N, CA, C and O atoms as a DFTB+ gen file, in Angstrom:
324 C
 N C O
     1  1       0.823      -1.186       0.000
     2  2       0.000       0.000       0.000
     3  2       0.870       1.255       0.000
     4  3       0.541       2.241      -0.659
     5  1       1.966       1.219       0.728
     6  2       2.852       2.388       0.791
     7  2       3.382       2.754      -0.587
     8  3       3.507       3.935      -0.910
     9  1       3.693       1.752      -1.403
    10  2       4.190       2.021      -2.757
    11  2       3.116       2.683      -3.611
    12  3       3.395       3.640      -4.333
    13  1       1.900       2.179      -3.529
    14  2       0.786       2.768      -4.279
    15  2       0.502       4.183      -3.781
    16  3       0.218       5.077      -4.579
    17  1       0.578       4.387      -2.484
    18  2       0.355       5.712      -1.912
    19  2       1.383       6.713      -2.405
    20  3       1.116       7.913      -2.465
    21  1       2.554       6.215      -2.755
    22  2       3.630       7.091      -3.233
    23  2       3.715       7.138      -4.756
    24  3       4.704       7.623      -5.306
    25  1       2.684       6.636      -5.443
    26  2       2.604       6.811      -6.891
    27  2       2.863       5.589      -7.748
    28  3       2.805       5.687      -8.974
    29  1       3.144       4.447      -7.154
    30  2       3.356       3.246      -7.972
    31  2       2.049       2.874      -8.664
    32  3       0.989       2.862      -8.038
    33  1       2.127       2.573      -9.948
    34  2       0.926       2.179     -10.684
    35  2       0.572       0.728     -10.414
    36  3      -0.603       0.379     -10.301
    37  1       1.594      -0.118     -10.310
    38  2       1.397      -1.542     -10.038
    39  2       2.535      -2.029      -9.154
    40  3       3.628      -1.464      -9.167
    41  1       2.270      -3.086      -8.382
    42  2       3.276      -3.622      -7.464
    43  2       3.515      -5.084      -7.799
    44  3       2.595      -5.902      -7.761
    45  1       4.763      -5.402      -8.128
    46  2       5.193      -6.768      -8.427
    47  2       6.278      -7.151      -7.432
    48  3       7.158      -6.346      -7.128
    49  1       6.217      -8.378      -6.924
    50  2       7.217      -8.862      -5.984
    51  2       7.823     -10.155      -6.493
    52  3       7.131     -10.989      -7.078
    53  1       9.119     -10.320      -6.268
    54  2       9.838     -11.528      -6.655
    55  2      10.626     -12.006      -5.445
    56  3      11.478     -11.287      -4.924
    57  1      10.335     -13.234      -5.000
    58  2      10.960     -13.775      -3.792
    59  2      11.482     -15.173      -4.091
    60  3      10.786     -15.980      -4.708
    61  1      12.701     -15.460      -3.656
    62  2      13.278     -16.785      -3.882
    63  2      12.608     -17.836      -3.020
    64  3      12.045     -18.795      -3.547
    65  1      12.656     -17.678      -1.722
    66  2      12.108     -18.668      -0.788
    67  2      10.914     -18.051      -0.064
    68  3      11.065     -17.411       0.976
    69  1       9.739     -18.252      -0.625
    70  2       8.537     -17.627      -0.077
    71  2       8.002     -18.359       1.138
    72  3       7.379     -19.412       1.008
    73  1       8.239     -17.810       2.315
    74  2       7.692     -18.374       3.549
    75  2       6.305     -17.747       3.736
    76  3       6.178     -16.622       4.219
    77  1       5.285     -18.488       3.347
    78  2       3.915     -17.976       3.411
    79  2       3.185     -18.622       4.582
    80  3       2.350     -19.508       4.401
    81  1       3.511     -18.172       5.761
    82  2       2.927     -18.768       6.962
    83  2       1.735     -17.941       7.443
    84  3       1.525     -16.806       7.017
    85  1       0.977     -18.539       8.329
    86  2      -0.145     -17.837       8.940
    87  2      -1.135     -17.319       7.910
    88  3      -1.605     -18.065       7.050
    89  1      -1.440     -16.049       8.007
    90  2      -2.422     -15.404       7.130
    91  2      -1.782     -14.757       5.900
    92  3      -2.419     -13.940       5.236
    93  1      -0.540     -15.108       5.591
    94  2       0.196     -14.443       4.510
    95  2      -0.545     -14.488       3.176
    96  3      -0.685     -13.460       2.513
    97  1      -1.018     -15.659       2.778
    98  2      -1.681     -15.778       1.472
    99  2      -2.949     -14.934       1.432
   100  3      -3.203     -14.245       0.444
   101  1      -3.728     -14.980       2.474
   102  2      -4.958     -14.186       2.546
   103  2      -4.642     -12.696       2.428
   104  3      -5.327     -11.964       1.715
   105  1      -3.607     -12.258       3.128
   106  2      -3.210     -10.853       3.075
   107  2      -2.731     -10.458       1.687
   108  3      -3.045      -9.369       1.207
   109  1      -1.968     -11.342       1.038
   110  2      -1.472     -11.064      -0.309
   111  2      -2.639     -11.009      -1.297
   112  3      -2.702     -10.114      -2.140
   113  1      -3.564     -11.971      -1.190
   114  2      -4.733     -11.998      -2.074
   115  2      -5.546     -10.713      -1.968
   116  3      -6.097     -10.242      -2.963
   117  1      -5.622     -10.154      -0.789
   118  2      -6.432      -8.955      -0.559
   119  2      -5.631      -7.663      -0.621
   120  3      -6.132      -6.602      -0.249
   121  1      -4.397      -7.747      -1.086
   122  2      -3.530      -6.567      -1.111
   123  2      -3.531      -5.910      -2.498
   124  3      -4.234      -6.344      -3.411
   125  1      -2.741      -4.872      -2.624
   126  2      -2.585      -4.168      -3.902
   127  2      -1.546      -4.838      -4.794
   128  3      -1.276      -4.362      -5.897
   129  1      -0.967      -5.926      -4.330
   130  2       0.065      -6.623      -5.107
   131  2      -0.560      -7.203      -6.371
   132  3      -1.485      -8.013      -6.307
   133  1      -0.046      -6.779      -7.512
   134  2      -0.544      -7.287      -8.792
   135  2      -0.072      -8.712      -9.017
   136  3      -0.841      -9.559      -9.471
   137  1       1.203      -8.985      -8.698
   138  2       1.742     -10.324      -8.898
   139  2       2.922     -10.570      -7.958
   140  3       3.849      -9.764      -7.874
   141  1       2.866     -11.694      -7.259
   142  2       3.965     -12.161      -6.409
   143  2       4.498     -13.433      -7.051
   144  3       3.752     -14.394      -7.240
   145  1       5.773     -13.445      -7.384
   146  2       6.409     -14.615      -7.977
   147  2       7.364     -15.195      -6.947
   148  3       8.255     -14.506      -6.450
   149  1       7.166     -16.488      -6.627
   150  2       8.044     -17.186      -5.697
   151  2       8.517     -18.478      -6.345
   152  3       7.896     -18.969      -7.287
   153  1       9.614     -19.025      -5.841
   154  2      10.083     -20.317      -6.340
   155  2       9.506     -21.427      -5.474
   156  3       8.930     -21.177      -4.415
   157  1       9.669     -22.635      -5.939
   158  2       9.136     -23.791      -5.211
   159  2      10.155     -24.409      -4.254
   160  3      10.088     -25.602      -3.959
   161  1      11.100     -23.598      -3.770
   162  2      12.068     -24.117      -2.797
   163  2      11.388     -24.447      -1.469
   164  3      11.898     -25.242      -0.680
   165  1      10.244     -23.832      -1.236
   166  2       9.369     -24.169      -0.107
   167  2       8.028     -24.544      -0.717
   168  3       7.505     -23.803      -1.549
   169  1       7.469     -25.661      -0.326
   170  2       6.217     -26.123      -0.921
   171  2       5.042     -25.274      -0.428
   172  3       4.598     -25.392       0.714
   173  1       4.553     -24.415      -1.329
   174  2       3.406     -23.563      -1.030
   175  2       2.233     -23.833      -1.960
   176  3       1.273     -23.063      -1.977
   177  1       2.292     -24.909      -2.732
   178  2       1.270     -25.161      -3.746
   179  2      -0.142     -25.215      -3.156
   180  3      -1.058     -24.613      -3.714
   181  1      -0.332     -25.914      -2.056
   182  2      -1.671     -25.997      -1.460
   183  2      -2.114     -24.657      -0.901
   184  3      -3.286     -24.294      -0.997
   185  1      -1.182     -23.924      -0.321
   186  2      -1.530     -22.622       0.266
   187  2      -1.915     -21.595      -0.790
   188  3      -2.784     -20.756      -0.552
   189  1      -1.268     -21.655      -1.963
   190  2      -1.462     -20.608      -2.965
   191  2      -2.579     -20.913      -3.961
   192  3      -2.881     -20.078      -4.815
   193  1      -3.193     -22.080      -3.872
   194  2      -4.305     -22.399      -4.772
   195  2      -5.396     -21.346      -4.628
   196  3      -5.805     -20.994      -3.522
   197  1      -5.847     -20.860      -5.758
   198  2      -6.906     -19.860      -5.747
   199  2      -6.416     -18.428      -5.603
   200  3      -7.205     -17.489      -5.714
   201  1      -5.133     -18.252      -5.359
   202  2      -4.575     -16.898      -5.264
   203  2      -4.101     -16.490      -6.656
   204  3      -3.019     -16.884      -7.091
   205  1      -4.906     -15.712      -7.339
   206  2      -4.601     -15.343      -8.728
   207  2      -3.388     -14.429      -8.859
   208  3      -2.817     -14.304      -9.942
   209  1      -2.997     -13.796      -7.767
   210  2      -1.850     -12.896      -7.851
   211  2      -0.568     -13.506      -7.274
   212  3       0.400     -12.789      -7.017
   213  1      -0.562     -14.837      -7.069
   214  2       0.656     -15.526      -6.617
   215  2       1.025     -16.579      -7.646
   216  3       0.224     -17.455      -7.974
   217  1       2.244     -16.483      -8.150
   218  2       2.759     -17.419      -9.158
   219  2       3.950     -18.170      -8.572
   220  3       4.860     -17.557      -8.014
   221  1       3.944     -19.493      -8.696
   222  2       5.034     -20.324      -8.181
   223  2       5.830     -20.864      -9.362
   224  3       5.278     -21.545     -10.227
   225  1       7.120     -20.564      -9.400
   226  2       8.007     -21.053     -10.461
   227  2       8.833     -22.224      -9.949
   228  3       9.392     -22.171      -8.854
   229  1       8.902     -23.271     -10.742
   230  2       9.707     -24.426     -10.368
   231  2      11.165     -24.206     -10.754
   232  3      11.475     -23.796     -11.872
   233  1      12.047     -24.487      -9.805
   234  2      13.479     -24.416     -10.106
   235  2      14.128     -25.791      -9.944
   236  3      15.348     -25.899      -9.820
   237  1      13.304     -26.834      -9.948
   238  2      13.823     -28.183      -9.712
   239  2      14.836     -28.614     -10.774
   240  3      15.855     -29.217     -10.439
   241  1      14.571     -28.315     -12.052
   242  2      15.531     -28.728     -13.084
   243  2      16.841     -27.961     -12.950
   244  3      17.914     -28.519     -13.178
   245  1      16.760     -26.687     -12.584
   246  2      17.973     -25.893     -12.369
   247  2      18.780     -26.436     -11.199
   248  3      20.000     -26.565     -11.294
   249  1      18.113     -26.753     -10.101
   250  2      18.796     -27.304      -8.935
   251  2      19.405     -28.672      -9.254
   252  3      20.525     -28.970      -8.840
   253  1      18.666     -29.492      -9.985
   254  2      19.173     -30.809     -10.365
   255  2      20.423     -30.706     -11.220
   256  3      21.392     -31.436     -11.016
   257  1      20.389     -29.794     -12.174
   258  2      21.552     -29.595     -13.038
   259  2      22.733     -29.058     -12.236
   260  3      23.869     -29.469     -12.476
   261  1      22.495     -28.160     -11.300
   262  2      23.577     -27.625     -10.463
   263  2      24.202     -28.732      -9.628
   264  3      25.426     -28.807      -9.513
   265  1      23.376     -29.589      -9.046
   266  2      23.893     -30.707      -8.239
   267  2      24.720     -31.646      -9.104
   268  3      25.782     -32.109      -8.688
   269  1      24.234     -31.926     -10.305
   270  2      24.968     -32.800     -11.228
   271  2      26.328     -32.200     -11.572
   272  3      27.339     -32.901     -11.570
   273  1      26.349     -30.896     -11.867
   274  2      27.602     -30.243     -12.226
   275  2      28.586     -30.217     -11.055
   276  3      29.785     -30.417     -11.250
   277  1      28.095     -29.977      -9.864
   278  2      28.967     -29.997      -8.686
   279  2      29.539     -31.389      -8.506
   280  3      30.727     -31.549      -8.226
   281  1      28.712     -32.375      -8.664
   282  2      29.119     -33.765      -8.518
   283  2      30.150     -34.180      -9.565
   284  3      31.022     -35.007      -9.299
   285  1      30.037     -33.591     -10.763
   286  2      30.966     -33.905     -11.858
   287  2      32.132     -32.912     -11.940
   288  3      32.924     -32.969     -12.880
   289  1      32.242     -32.020     -10.980
   290  2      33.285     -30.986     -10.955
   291  2      33.306     -30.155     -12.229
   292  3      34.372     -29.836     -12.756
   293  1      32.112     -29.804     -12.722
   294  2      32.015     -28.903     -13.881
   295  2      31.397     -27.591     -13.430
   296  3      30.933     -27.464     -12.297
   297  1      31.398     -26.628     -14.320
   298  2      30.995     -25.257     -13.980
   299  2      29.495     -25.130     -13.680
   300  3      28.644     -25.544     -14.468
   301  1      29.213     -24.561     -12.545
   302  2      27.840     -24.217     -12.191
   303  2      27.530     -22.812     -12.719
   304  3      26.391     -22.530     -13.090
   305  1      28.524     -21.943     -12.755
   306  2      28.298     -20.570     -13.202
   307  2      27.833     -20.504     -14.654
   308  3      27.167     -19.543     -15.039
   309  1      28.172     -21.506     -15.468
   310  2      27.691     -21.527     -16.852
   311  2      26.166     -21.594     -16.942
   312  3      25.597     -21.219     -17.967
   313  1      25.500     -22.062     -15.894
   314  2      24.045     -22.113     -15.875
   315  2      23.421     -20.721     -15.902
   316  3      22.261     -20.571     -16.286
   317  1      24.166     -19.720     -15.505
   318  2      23.615     -18.375     -15.344
   319  2      24.128     -17.383     -16.377
   320  3      24.059     -16.172     -16.168
   321  1      24.643     -17.898     -17.497
   322  2      25.126     -17.016     -18.571
   323  2      24.061     -16.838     -19.611
   324  3      24.272     -16.131     -20.596
């Protein structure tokens, strides 16, 4: 709300590890947040069902590839080029 009060037209949030405990989802659903994007590093799928302004992105393939590269002593930084 503070961002909108100060002139923001829309509010987008991007969070790596979304800890959505307690009433968090309800508050987000009823907020001015246009879109909240979180990764699936914490399982929030059941909590976020029905929340049209919360998007969960899977990073499982990225994590799997990073683990494989670490295990094979190859570059992990190449994943982010």
